mmCIF file with all atom_site columns, C-alpha atoms in Angstrom:
data_model
loop_
_atom_site.group_PDB
_atom_site.id
_atom_site.type_symbol
_atom_site.label_atom_id
_atom_site.label_alt_id
_atom_site.label_comp_id
_atom_site.label_asym_id
_atom_site.label_entity_id
_atom_site.label_seq_id
_atom_site.pdbx_PDB_ins_code
_atom_site.Cartn_x
_atom_site.Cartn_y
_atom_site.Cartn_z
_atom_site.occupancy
_atom_site.B_iso_or_equiv
_atom_site.pdbx_formal_charge
_atom_site.auth_seq_id
_atom_site.auth_comp_id
_atom_site.auth_asym_id
_atom_site.auth_atom_id
_atom_site.pdbx_PDB_model_num
ATOM 1   C CA . UNK J 1 1   ? 0.464   -0.091 0.234   1.00 55.00 ? 136 UNK J CA 1
ATOM 2   C CA . UNK J 1 2   ? 2.227   3.489  -1.338  1.00 78.00 ? 137 UNK J CA 1
ATOM 3   C CA . UNK J 1 3   ? -0.984  5.847  -0.602  1.00 93.00 ? 138 UNK J CA 1
ATOM 4   C CA . UNK J 1 4   ? -2.275  8.332  -2.486  1.00 96.00 ? 139 UNK J CA 1
ATOM 5   C CA . UNK J 1 5   ? 0.323   9.723  -4.877  1.00 96.00 ? 140 UNK J CA 1
ATOM 6   C CA . UNK J 1 6   ? 0.279   13.086 -5.660  1.00 97.00 ? 141 UNK J CA 1
ATOM 7   C CA . UNK J 1 7   ? 1.940   15.755 -8.779  1.00 96.00 ? 142 UNK J CA 1
ATOM 8   C CA . UNK J 1 8   ? 3.215   18.169 -7.960  1.00 97.00 ? 143 UNK J CA 1
ATOM 9   C CA . UNK J 1 9   ? 3.375   19.472 -4.902  1.00 96.00 ? 144 UNK J CA 1
ATOM 10  C CA . UNK J 1 10  ? 3.552   22.790 -5.763  1.00 97.00 ? 145 UNK J CA 1
ATOM 11  C CA . UNK J 1 11  ? 2.441   24.761 -8.519  1.00 98.00 ? 146 UNK J CA 1
ATOM 12  C CA . UNK J 1 12  ? 3.103   28.342 -9.107  1.00 98.00 ? 147 UNK J CA 1
ATOM 13  C CA . UNK J 1 13  ? 1.381   29.354 -12.296 1.00 98.00 ? 148 UNK J CA 1
ATOM 14  C CA . UNK J 1 14  ? -0.187  32.918 -13.604 1.00 98.00 ? 149 UNK J CA 1
ATOM 15  C CA . UNK J 1 15  ? -3.076  34.153 -14.275 1.00 97.00 ? 150 UNK J CA 1
ATOM 16  C CA . UNK J 1 16  ? -4.534  32.859 -17.287 1.00 97.00 ? 151 UNK J CA 1
ATOM 17  C CA . UNK J 1 17  ? -3.017  29.380 -17.721 1.00 98.00 ? 152 UNK J CA 1
ATOM 18  C CA . UNK J 1 18  ? -4.028  26.305 -17.304 1.00 98.00 ? 153 UNK J CA 1
ATOM 19  C CA . UNK J 1 19  ? -2.728  24.073 -15.022 1.00 98.00 ? 154 UNK J CA 1
ATOM 20  C CA . UNK J 1 20  ? -2.978  19.951 -14.510 1.00 98.00 ? 155 UNK J CA 1
ATOM 21  C CA . UNK J 1 21  ? -2.659  17.965 -11.300 1.00 98.00 ? 156 UNK J CA 1
ATOM 22  C CA . UNK J 1 22  ? -2.374  14.533 -11.163 1.00 98.00 ? 157 UNK J CA 1
ATOM 23  C CA . UNK J 1 23  ? -3.715  11.898 -8.581  1.00 98.00 ? 158 UNK J CA 1
ATOM 24  C CA . UNK J 1 24  ? -2.667  8.101  -8.719  1.00 97.00 ? 159 UNK J CA 1
ATOM 25  C CA . UNK J 1 25  ? -4.868  6.501  -5.645  1.00 96.00 ? 160 UNK J CA 1
ATOM 26  C CA . UNK J 1 26  ? -4.277  3.449  -3.929  1.00 95.00 ? 161 UNK J CA 1
ATOM 27  C CA . UNK J 1 27  ? -3.985  0.861  -6.894  1.00 91.00 ? 162 UNK J CA 1
ATOM 28  C CA . UNK J 1 28  ? -7.470  -1.623 -5.034  1.00 89.00 ? 163 UNK J CA 1
ATOM 29  C CA . UNK J 1 29  ? -9.623  1.606  -4.428  1.00 92.00 ? 164 UNK J CA 1
ATOM 30  C CA . UNK J 1 30  ? -12.504 1.897  -7.861  1.00 92.00 ? 165 UNK J CA 1
ATOM 31  C CA . UNK J 1 31  ? -13.584 5.354  -6.020  1.00 94.00 ? 166 UNK J CA 1
ATOM 32  C CA . UNK J 1 32  ? -11.538 8.625  -6.518  1.00 96.00 ? 167 UNK J CA 1
ATOM 33  C CA . UNK J 1 33  ? -12.508 12.655 -5.177  1.00 96.00 ? 168 UNK J CA 1
ATOM 34  C CA . UNK J 1 34  ? -11.190 15.820 -5.620  1.00 97.00 ? 169 UNK J CA 1
ATOM 35  C CA . UNK J 1 35  ? -11.341 17.760 -3.008  1.00 97.00 ? 170 UNK J CA 1
ATOM 36  C CA . UNK J 1 36  ? -9.927  21.887 -2.747  1.00 97.00 ? 171 UNK J CA 1
ATOM 37  C CA . UNK J 1 37  ? -9.284  23.314 0.842   1.00 97.00 ? 172 UNK J CA 1
ATOM 38  C CA . UNK J 1 38  ? -7.896  26.999 0.861   1.00 95.00 ? 173 UNK J CA 1
ATOM 39  C CA . UNK J 1 39  ? -6.042  28.863 4.313   1.00 91.00 ? 174 UNK J CA 1
ATOM 40  C CA . UNK J 1 40  ? -8.210  28.118 7.574   1.00 88.00 ? 175 UNK J CA 1
ATOM 41  C CA . UNK J 1 41  ? -10.993 26.245 5.957   1.00 93.00 ? 176 UNK J CA 1
ATOM 42  C CA . UNK J 1 42  ? -11.856 22.125 5.523   1.00 96.00 ? 177 UNK J CA 1
ATOM 43  C CA . UNK J 1 43  ? -11.353 20.584 2.592   1.00 96.00 ? 178 UNK J CA 1
ATOM 44  C CA . UNK J 1 44  ? -15.067 21.603 -0.059  1.00 96.00 ? 179 UNK J CA 1
ATOM 45  C CA . UNK J 1 45  ? -15.856 18.433 -2.495  1.00 95.00 ? 180 UNK J CA 1
ATOM 46  C CA . UNK J 1 46  ? -15.782 18.821 -6.621  1.00 96.00 ? 181 UNK J CA 1
ATOM 47  C CA . UNK J 1 47  ? -15.990 16.084 -7.948  1.00 96.00 ? 182 UNK J CA 1
ATOM 48  C CA . UNK J 1 48  ? -15.846 12.177 -7.063  1.00 94.00 ? 183 UNK J CA 1
ATOM 49  C CA . UNK J 1 49  ? -15.044 8.765  -9.446  1.00 94.00 ? 184 UNK J CA 1
ATOM 50  C CA . UNK J 1 50  ? -15.945 5.537  -9.365  1.00 92.00 ? 185 UNK J CA 1
ATOM 51  C CA . UNK J 1 51  ? -13.893 3.776  -11.030 1.00 93.00 ? 186 UNK J CA 1
ATOM 52  C CA . UNK J 1 52  ? -14.005 5.623  -15.300 1.00 93.00 ? 187 UNK J CA 1
ATOM 53  C CA . UNK J 1 53  ? -17.180 7.362  -15.291 1.00 93.00 ? 188 UNK J CA 1
ATOM 54  C CA . UNK J 1 54  ? -17.828 10.559 -13.131 1.00 93.00 ? 189 UNK J CA 1
ATOM 55  C CA . UNK J 1 55  ? -20.906 10.652 -11.392 1.00 92.00 ? 190 UNK J CA 1
ATOM 56  C CA . UNK J 1 56  ? -21.187 13.751 -8.714  1.00 91.00 ? 191 UNK J CA 1
ATOM 57  C CA . UNK J 1 57  ? -19.701 17.519 -9.597  1.00 92.00 ? 192 UNK J CA 1
ATOM 58  C CA . UNK J 1 58  ? -19.820 19.932 -7.544  1.00 91.00 ? 193 UNK J CA 1
ATOM 59  C CA . UNK J 1 59  ? -22.128 23.074 -8.822  1.00 86.00 ? 194 UNK J CA 1
ATOM 60  C CA . UNK J 1 60  ? -19.484 25.644 -7.275  1.00 78.00 ? 195 UNK J CA 1
ATOM 61  C CA . UNK J 1 61  ? -17.776 24.525 -9.573  1.00 82.00 ? 196 UNK J CA 1
ATOM 62  C CA . UNK J 1 62  ? -17.130 26.458 -12.676 1.00 86.00 ? 197 UNK J CA 1
ATOM 63  C CA . UNK J 1 63  ? -16.773 25.272 -15.977 1.00 92.00 ? 198 UNK J CA 1
ATOM 64  C CA . UNK J 1 64  ? -13.187 25.818 -15.816 1.00 95.00 ? 199 UNK J CA 1
ATOM 65  C CA . UNK J 1 65  ? -12.427 22.860 -14.392 1.00 96.00 ? 200 UNK J CA 1
ATOM 66  C CA . UNK J 1 66  ? -12.886 19.913 -15.921 1.00 95.00 ? 201 UNK J CA 1
ATOM 67  C CA . UNK J 1 67  ? -11.350 16.121 -14.527 1.00 96.00 ? 202 UNK J CA 1
ATOM 68  C CA . UNK J 1 68  ? -10.675 12.374 -16.058 1.00 96.00 ? 203 UNK J CA 1
ATOM 69  C CA . UNK J 1 69  ? -10.526 8.303  -14.716 1.00 96.00 ? 204 UNK J CA 1
ATOM 70  C CA . UNK J 1 70  ? -9.628  7.455  -17.828 1.00 91.00 ? 205 UNK J CA 1
ATOM 71  C CA . UNK J 1 71  ? -9.807  3.188  -17.670 1.00 87.00 ? 206 UNK J CA 1
ATOM 72  C CA . UNK J 1 72  ? -10.148 4.008  -14.128 1.00 86.00 ? 207 UNK J CA 1
ATOM 73  C CA . UNK J 1 73  ? -6.699  4.096  -12.862 1.00 91.00 ? 208 UNK J CA 1
ATOM 74  C CA . UNK J 1 74  ? -5.157  7.863  -12.090 1.00 96.00 ? 209 UNK J CA 1
ATOM 75  C CA . UNK J 1 75  ? -6.940  11.641 -13.016 1.00 97.00 ? 210 UNK J CA 1
ATOM 76  C CA . UNK J 1 76  ? -6.617  14.223 -13.848 1.00 97.00 ? 211 UNK J CA 1
ATOM 77  C CA . UNK J 1 77  ? -7.430  17.913 -11.880 1.00 97.00 ? 212 UNK J CA 1
ATOM 78  C CA . UNK J 1 78  ? -7.460  20.042 -15.324 1.00 97.00 ? 213 UNK J CA 1
ATOM 79  C CA . UNK J 1 79  ? -7.884  24.015 -14.630 1.00 97.00 ? 214 UNK J CA 1
ATOM 80  C CA . UNK J 1 80  ? -8.384  26.290 -17.309 1.00 97.00 ? 215 UNK J CA 1
ATOM 81  C CA . UNK J 1 81  ? -7.678  30.089 -17.550 1.00 97.00 ? 216 UNK J CA 1
ATOM 82  C CA . UNK J 1 82  ? -6.834  30.656 -14.078 1.00 97.00 ? 217 UNK J CA 1
ATOM 83  C CA . UNK J 1 83  ? -7.751  32.901 -11.691 1.00 96.00 ? 218 UNK J CA 1
ATOM 84  C CA . UNK J 1 84  ? -5.902  34.122 -8.922  1.00 96.00 ? 219 UNK J CA 1
ATOM 85  C CA . UNK J 1 85  ? -9.174  32.845 -6.450  1.00 95.00 ? 220 UNK J CA 1
ATOM 86  C CA . UNK J 1 86  ? -7.958  29.457 -7.237  1.00 96.00 ? 221 UNK J CA 1
ATOM 87  C CA . UNK J 1 87  ? -4.889  29.736 -5.377  1.00 97.00 ? 222 UNK J CA 1
ATOM 88  C CA . UNK J 1 88  ? -5.488  27.049 -2.595  1.00 97.00 ? 223 UNK J CA 1
ATOM 89  C CA . UNK J 1 89  ? -4.387  23.077 -1.839  1.00 97.00 ? 224 UNK J CA 1
ATOM 90  C CA . UNK J 1 90  ? -5.725  20.282 -4.055  1.00 97.00 ? 225 UNK J CA 1
ATOM 91  C CA . UNK J 1 91  ? -6.219  17.445 -1.989  1.00 97.00 ? 226 UNK J CA 1
ATOM 92  C CA . UNK J 1 92  ? -7.001  13.357 -3.606  1.00 97.00 ? 227 UNK J CA 1
ATOM 93  C CA . UNK J 1 93  ? -8.447  10.656 -2.225  1.00 97.00 ? 228 UNK J CA 1
ATOM 94  C CA . UNK J 1 94  ? -9.353  7.232  -2.910  1.00 95.00 ? 229 UNK J CA 1
ATOM 95  C CA . UNK J 1 95  ? -11.340 5.059  -1.137  1.00 94.00 ? 230 UNK J CA 1
ATOM 96  C CA . UNK J 1 96  ? -12.385 1.077  -1.742  1.00 89.00 ? 231 UNK J CA 1
ATOM 97  C CA . UNK J 1 97  ? -14.529 -1.818 -0.263  1.00 78.00 ? 232 UNK J CA 1
ATOM 98  C CA . UNK J 1 98  ? -17.477 -0.768 2.330   1.00 80.00 ? 233 UNK J CA 1
ATOM 99  C CA . UNK J 1 99  ? -19.946 1.785  1.529   1.00 77.00 ? 234 UNK J CA 1
ATOM 100 C CA . UNK J 1 100 ? -18.763 2.685  5.358   1.00 83.00 ? 235 UNK J CA 1
ATOM 101 C CA . UNK J 1 101 ? -14.632 2.507  4.465   1.00 89.00 ? 236 UNK J CA 1
ATOM 102 C CA . UNK J 1 102 ? -12.581 6.086  4.955   1.00 92.00 ? 237 UNK J CA 1
ATOM 103 C CA . UNK J 1 103 ? -11.091 8.184  2.550   1.00 94.00 ? 238 UNK J CA 1
ATOM 104 C CA . UNK J 1 104 ? -7.189  8.237  2.653   1.00 95.00 ? 239 UNK J CA 1
ATOM 105 C CA . UNK J 1 105 ? -6.047  11.266 1.178   1.00 96.00 ? 240 UNK J CA 1
ATOM 106 C CA . UNK J 1 106 ? -3.370  12.266 -0.888  1.00 96.00 ? 241 UNK J CA 1
ATOM 107 C CA . UNK J 1 107 ? -0.467  15.408 0.345   1.00 94.00 ? 242 UNK J CA 1
ATOM 108 C CA . UNK J 1 108 ? -2.273  17.604 -1.788  1.00 96.00 ? 243 UNK J CA 1
ATOM 109 C CA . UNK J 1 109 ? -1.138  20.163 -4.223  1.00 97.00 ? 244 UNK J CA 1
ATOM 110 C CA . UNK J 1 110 ? -0.520  23.329 -3.537  1.00 97.00 ? 245 UNK J CA 1
ATOM 111 C CA . UNK J 1 111 ? -1.757  25.839 -6.111  1.00 98.00 ? 246 UNK J CA 1
ATOM 112 C CA . UNK J 1 112 ? -0.393  29.885 -6.158  1.00 98.00 ? 247 UNK J CA 1
ATOM 113 C CA . UNK J 1 113 ? -1.781  31.754 -8.681  1.00 98.00 ? 248 UNK J CA 1
ATOM 114 C CA . UNK J 1 114 ? -0.530  34.704 -8.952  1.00 97.00 ? 249 UNK J CA 1
ATOM 115 C CA . UNK B 2 1   ? -28.255 18.041 2.065   1.00 82.00 ? 269 UNK B CA 1
ATOM 116 C CA . UNK B 2 2   ? -25.042 17.489 4.627   1.00 88.00 ? 270 UNK B CA 1
ATOM 117 C CA . UNK B 2 3   ? -23.890 19.711 7.155   1.00 94.00 ? 271 UNK B CA 1
ATOM 118 C CA . UNK B 2 4   ? -21.154 20.133 10.115  1.00 97.00 ? 272 UNK B CA 1
ATOM 119 C CA . UNK B 2 5   ? -20.650 22.163 12.524  1.00 97.00 ? 273 UNK B CA 1
ATOM 120 C CA . UNK B 2 6   ? -17.747 23.034 14.553  1.00 98.00 ? 274 UNK B CA 1
ATOM 121 C CA . UNK B 2 7   ? -18.495 25.843 16.440  1.00 96.00 ? 275 UNK B CA 1
ATOM 122 C CA . UNK B 2 8   ? -14.516 26.256 18.258  1.00 97.00 ? 276 UNK B CA 1
ATOM 123 C CA . UNK B 2 9   ? -12.729 27.205 16.414  1.00 95.00 ? 277 UNK B CA 1
ATOM 124 C CA . UNK B 2 10  ? -9.398  27.013 18.207  1.00 96.00 ? 278 UNK B CA 1
ATOM 125 C CA . UNK B 2 11  ? -8.878  24.681 21.720  1.00 97.00 ? 279 UNK B CA 1
ATOM 126 C CA . UNK B 2 12  ? -6.256  24.726 23.713  1.00 97.00 ? 280 UNK B CA 1
ATOM 127 C CA . UNK B 2 13  ? -5.398  20.941 26.296  1.00 97.00 ? 281 UNK B CA 1
ATOM 128 C CA . UNK B 2 14  ? -2.233  20.467 28.984  1.00 97.00 ? 282 UNK B CA 1
ATOM 129 C CA . UNK B 2 15  ? -0.717  17.775 28.146  1.00 97.00 ? 283 UNK B CA 1
ATOM 130 C CA . UNK B 2 16  ? -1.576  14.219 29.200  1.00 97.00 ? 284 UNK B CA 1
ATOM 131 C CA . UNK B 2 17  ? -5.421  16.102 29.922  1.00 98.00 ? 285 UNK B CA 1
ATOM 132 C CA . UNK B 2 18  ? -7.890  14.937 27.603  1.00 98.00 ? 286 UNK B CA 1
ATOM 133 C CA . UNK B 2 19  ? -9.891  17.071 25.621  1.00 98.00 ? 287 UNK B CA 1
ATOM 134 C CA . UNK B 2 20  ? -13.547 17.384 23.766  1.00 98.00 ? 288 UNK B CA 1
ATOM 135 C CA . UNK B 2 21  ? -14.045 18.615 20.708  1.00 98.00 ? 289 UNK B CA 1
ATOM 136 C CA . UNK B 2 22  ? -17.016 19.627 20.102  1.00 98.00 ? 290 UNK B CA 1
ATOM 137 C CA . UNK B 2 23  ? -19.328 18.616 16.306  1.00 98.00 ? 291 UNK B CA 1
ATOM 138 C CA . UNK B 2 24  ? -22.812 18.408 15.176  1.00 98.00 ? 292 UNK B CA 1
ATOM 139 C CA . UNK B 2 25  ? -24.620 17.639 12.425  1.00 97.00 ? 293 UNK B CA 1
ATOM 140 C CA . UNK B 2 26  ? -27.425 18.007 9.918   1.00 95.00 ? 294 UNK B CA 1
ATOM 141 C CA . UNK B 2 27  ? -29.016 14.835 7.102   1.00 92.00 ? 295 UNK B CA 1
ATOM 142 C CA . UNK B 2 28  ? -32.460 13.820 6.543   1.00 90.00 ? 296 UNK B CA 1
ATOM 143 C CA . UNK B 2 29  ? -31.343 10.481 5.646   1.00 90.00 ? 297 UNK B CA 1
ATOM 144 C CA . UNK B 2 30  ? -31.987 7.947  8.333   1.00 90.00 ? 298 UNK B CA 1
ATOM 145 C CA . UNK B 2 31  ? -28.670 6.130  7.438   1.00 91.00 ? 299 UNK B CA 1
ATOM 146 C CA . UNK B 2 32  ? -24.731 7.856  7.377   1.00 93.00 ? 300 UNK B CA 1
ATOM 147 C CA . UNK B 2 33  ? -21.905 8.046  9.053   1.00 94.00 ? 301 UNK B CA 1
ATOM 148 C CA . UNK B 2 34  ? -19.100 10.228 10.417  1.00 96.00 ? 302 UNK B CA 1
ATOM 149 C CA . UNK B 2 35  ? -16.297 10.492 10.796  1.00 97.00 ? 303 UNK B CA 1
ATOM 150 C CA . UNK B 2 36  ? -13.288 12.662 12.106  1.00 98.00 ? 304 UNK B CA 1
ATOM 151 C CA . UNK B 2 37  ? -9.658  13.760 10.286  1.00 98.00 ? 305 UNK B CA 1
ATOM 152 C CA . UNK B 2 38  ? -6.763  15.518 11.381  1.00 98.00 ? 306 UNK B CA 1
ATOM 153 C CA . UNK B 2 39  ? -4.652  17.720 9.515   1.00 96.00 ? 307 UNK B CA 1
ATOM 154 C CA . UNK B 2 40  ? -1.485  18.272 11.028  1.00 95.00 ? 308 UNK B CA 1
ATOM 155 C CA . UNK B 2 41  ? 0.676   21.145 9.807   1.00 92.00 ? 309 UNK B CA 1
ATOM 156 C CA . UNK B 2 42  ? 1.984   19.297 7.466   1.00 89.00 ? 310 UNK B CA 1
ATOM 157 C CA . UNK B 2 43  ? -0.698  18.710 5.824   1.00 89.00 ? 311 UNK B CA 1
ATOM 158 C CA . UNK B 2 44  ? -1.756  15.437 5.199   1.00 91.00 ? 312 UNK B CA 1
ATOM 159 C CA . UNK B 2 45  ? -5.103  14.213 6.177   1.00 95.00 ? 313 UNK B CA 1
ATOM 160 C CA . UNK B 2 46  ? -5.114  11.338 8.031   1.00 96.00 ? 314 UNK B CA 1
ATOM 161 C CA . UNK B 2 47  ? -8.647  9.433  9.862   1.00 96.00 ? 315 UNK B CA 1
ATOM 162 C CA . UNK B 2 48  ? -8.416  8.590  12.835  1.00 97.00 ? 316 UNK B CA 1
ATOM 163 C CA . UNK B 2 49  ? -12.755 7.253  14.108  1.00 97.00 ? 317 UNK B CA 1
ATOM 164 C CA . UNK B 2 50  ? -15.071 6.236  12.392  1.00 96.00 ? 318 UNK B CA 1
ATOM 165 C CA . UNK B 2 51  ? -19.468 6.097  13.699  1.00 96.00 ? 319 UNK B CA 1
ATOM 166 C CA . UNK B 2 52  ? -21.961 4.782  11.207  1.00 94.00 ? 320 UNK B CA 1
ATOM 167 C CA . UNK B 2 53  ? -24.990 6.574  12.346  1.00 93.00 ? 321 UNK B CA 1
ATOM 168 C CA . UNK B 2 54  ? -26.635 2.322  13.167  1.00 92.00 ? 322 UNK B CA 1
ATOM 169 C CA . UNK B 2 55  ? -23.668 1.627  15.620  1.00 91.00 ? 323 UNK B CA 1
ATOM 170 C CA . UNK B 2 56  ? -24.793 0.920  19.533  1.00 86.00 ? 324 UNK B CA 1
ATOM 171 C CA . UNK B 2 57  ? -21.572 1.702  20.614  1.00 93.00 ? 325 UNK B CA 1
ATOM 172 C CA . UNK B 2 58  ? -19.612 4.319  20.704  1.00 95.00 ? 326 UNK B CA 1
ATOM 173 C CA . UNK B 2 59  ? -16.280 4.208  18.761  1.00 96.00 ? 327 UNK B CA 1
ATOM 174 C CA . UNK B 2 60  ? -13.380 3.849  20.043  1.00 97.00 ? 328 UNK B CA 1
ATOM 175 C CA . UNK B 2 61  ? -10.112 4.088  18.637  1.00 96.00 ? 329 UNK B CA 1
ATOM 176 C CA . UNK B 2 62  ? -6.908  4.367  20.562  1.00 97.00 ? 330 UNK B CA 1
ATOM 177 C CA . UNK B 2 63  ? -6.973  7.691  22.637  1.00 98.00 ? 331 UNK B CA 1
ATOM 178 C CA . UNK B 2 64  ? -9.579  8.463  20.060  1.00 98.00 ? 332 UNK B CA 1
ATOM 179 C CA . UNK B 2 65  ? -13.314 7.938  20.961  1.00 97.00 ? 333 UNK B CA 1
ATOM 180 C CA . UNK B 2 66  ? -16.627 9.759  19.323  1.00 97.00 ? 334 UNK B CA 1
ATOM 181 C CA . UNK B 2 67  ? -18.909 10.434 21.566  1.00 96.00 ? 335 UNK B CA 1
ATOM 182 C CA . UNK B 2 68  ? -21.840 9.583  20.089  1.00 96.00 ? 336 UNK B CA 1
ATOM 183 C CA . UNK B 2 69  ? -25.991 11.480 20.921  1.00 96.00 ? 337 UNK B CA 1
ATOM 184 C CA . UNK B 2 70  ? -28.056 11.357 17.468  1.00 94.00 ? 338 UNK B CA 1
ATOM 185 C CA . UNK B 2 71  ? -30.870 12.736 19.322  1.00 94.00 ? 339 UNK B CA 1
ATOM 186 C CA . UNK B 2 72  ? -28.753 15.555 19.750  1.00 95.00 ? 340 UNK B CA 1
ATOM 187 C CA . UNK B 2 73  ? -27.044 14.888 15.936  1.00 96.00 ? 341 UNK B CA 1
ATOM 188 C CA . UNK B 2 74  ? -23.915 15.386 18.211  1.00 97.00 ? 342 UNK B CA 1
ATOM 189 C CA . UNK B 2 75  ? -20.823 13.426 17.503  1.00 97.00 ? 343 UNK B CA 1
ATOM 190 C CA . UNK B 2 76  ? -18.288 15.233 19.676  1.00 98.00 ? 344 UNK B CA 1
ATOM 191 C CA . UNK B 2 77  ? -13.564 13.372 19.914  1.00 98.00 ? 345 UNK B CA 1
ATOM 192 C CA . UNK B 2 78  ? -12.409 13.327 23.000  1.00 98.00 ? 346 UNK B CA 1
ATOM 193 C CA . UNK B 2 79  ? -8.854  12.760 22.799  1.00 98.00 ? 347 UNK B CA 1
ATOM 194 C CA . UNK B 2 80  ? -7.750  10.670 26.785  1.00 97.00 ? 348 UNK B CA 1
ATOM 195 C CA . UNK B 2 81  ? -4.146  11.556 27.635  1.00 97.00 ? 349 UNK B CA 1
ATOM 196 C CA . UNK B 2 82  ? -3.009  14.515 25.019  1.00 97.00 ? 350 UNK B CA 1
ATOM 197 C CA . UNK B 2 83  ? 0.560   14.374 23.044  1.00 97.00 ? 351 UNK B CA 1
ATOM 198 C CA . UNK B 2 84  ? 2.698   17.888 21.788  1.00 97.00 ? 352 UNK B CA 1
ATOM 199 C CA . UNK B 2 85  ? 2.263   15.447 19.261  1.00 97.00 ? 353 UNK B CA 1
ATOM 200 C CA . UNK B 2 86  ? -1.445  15.842 18.957  1.00 98.00 ? 354 UNK B CA 1
ATOM 201 C CA . UNK B 2 87  ? -1.630  20.128 18.019  1.00 98.00 ? 355 UNK B CA 1
ATOM 202 C CA . UNK B 2 88  ? -3.154  19.622 15.321  1.00 98.00 ? 356 UNK B CA 1
ATOM 203 C CA . UNK B 2 89  ? -6.599  20.881 12.678  1.00 98.00 ? 357 UNK B CA 1
ATOM 204 C CA . UNK B 2 90  ? -9.852  18.296 14.120  1.00 98.00 ? 358 UNK B CA 1
ATOM 205 C CA . UNK B 2 91  ? -12.330 18.134 11.371  1.00 98.00 ? 359 UNK B CA 1
ATOM 206 C CA . UNK B 2 92  ? -15.433 16.467 11.606  1.00 98.00 ? 360 UNK B CA 1
ATOM 207 C CA . UNK B 2 93  ? -16.682 14.314 8.574   1.00 97.00 ? 361 UNK B CA 1
ATOM 208 C CA . UNK B 2 94  ? -20.488 13.123 7.352   1.00 96.00 ? 362 UNK B CA 1
ATOM 209 C CA . UNK B 2 95  ? -21.563 10.955 3.973   1.00 93.00 ? 363 UNK B CA 1
ATOM 210 C CA . UNK B 2 96  ? -25.391 10.121 3.987   1.00 88.00 ? 364 UNK B CA 1
ATOM 211 C CA . UNK B 2 97  ? -25.262 7.213  2.567   1.00 85.00 ? 365 UNK B CA 1
ATOM 212 C CA . UNK B 2 98  ? -28.980 7.086  1.001   1.00 81.00 ? 366 UNK B CA 1
ATOM 213 C CA . UNK B 2 99  ? -29.443 10.658 -0.523  1.00 74.00 ? 367 UNK B CA 1
ATOM 214 C CA . UNK B 2 100 ? -27.231 9.008  -3.111  1.00 76.00 ? 368 UNK B CA 1
ATOM 215 C CA . UNK B 2 101 ? -24.210 11.393 -3.028  1.00 81.00 ? 369 UNK B CA 1
ATOM 216 C CA . UNK B 2 102 ? -21.215 9.798  -1.760  1.00 81.00 ? 370 UNK B CA 1
ATOM 217 C CA . UNK B 2 103 ? -19.092 12.813 -1.061  1.00 89.00 ? 371 UNK B CA 1
ATOM 218 C CA . UNK B 2 104 ? -17.687 13.223 2.993   1.00 93.00 ? 372 UNK B CA 1
ATOM 219 C CA . UNK B 2 105 ? -18.557 16.455 3.919   1.00 95.00 ? 373 UNK B CA 1
ATOM 220 C CA . UNK B 2 106 ? -16.403 18.408 6.744   1.00 97.00 ? 374 UNK B CA 1
ATOM 221 C CA . UNK B 2 107 ? -16.715 21.298 8.610   1.00 97.00 ? 375 UNK B CA 1
ATOM 222 C CA . UNK B 2 108 ? -14.762 24.159 9.256   1.00 97.00 ? 376 UNK B CA 1
ATOM 223 C CA . UNK B 2 109 ? -12.275 22.984 11.405  1.00 97.00 ? 377 UNK B CA 1
ATOM 224 C CA . UNK B 2 110 ? -11.164 23.062 15.039  1.00 98.00 ? 378 UNK B CA 1
ATOM 225 C CA . UNK B 2 111 ? -7.279  24.198 15.819  1.00 98.00 ? 379 UNK B CA 1
ATOM 226 C CA . UNK B 2 112 ? -6.014  21.326 18.539  1.00 98.00 ? 380 UNK B CA 1
ATOM 227 C CA . UNK B 2 113 ? -2.965  23.428 20.611  1.00 98.00 ? 381 UNK B CA 1
ATOM 228 C CA . UNK B 2 114 ? -1.378  20.430 22.902  1.00 98.00 ? 382 UNK B CA 1
ATOM 229 C CA . UNK B 2 115 ? 0.931   22.664 25.762  1.00 96.00 ? 383 UNK B CA 1
ATOM 230 C CA . UNK B 2 116 ? 3.407   21.231 28.000  1.00 95.00 ? 384 UNK B CA 1
#
């Protein structure tokens, strides 16, 4: 069990640029989540995959955000035309097994938009 | 929809003493789960303890226990014999099992500081 891996750990970009983050879940986990966390707040749900199917998206999620999970393995989160308000920690989590299994989180990608 | 409320932005406790972190929740689901996570300054989210809505016993995991009061919709985390390494942010979260949503909803967290 190597845990959930996220890359890069840090990303600094200029406003208007596109960025993409990658998440590698725990290998046997079929469910994958993306969350965003700003300073002093709890994680905020963005989207959820079961295998390769994106089953749930936050209504707050701008159409500049898109996520994929091809073949039900790793996932990518892309933010187009970044804005300063996108600066946050982006967390990926995975889980499997029973419905009440806890989420296992990666260490996150910290995005800074200048 | 689920909602979590953590009313204590910060808590202080002396080393070796017990501390209770408050969490209240709101949901229309009859079946749901409550989770507590710890987030040290390094940033990783660490799962601590789980309580199911139909579990008859309060959950315990080592020094962590959950004071679950279903009628009051509260799920307070109790940390016994606090250690300096317990200083961190603590998040209460819940997931409903009937509404079709798989998302885990988090509260705003409580920052715990353990003093020597």
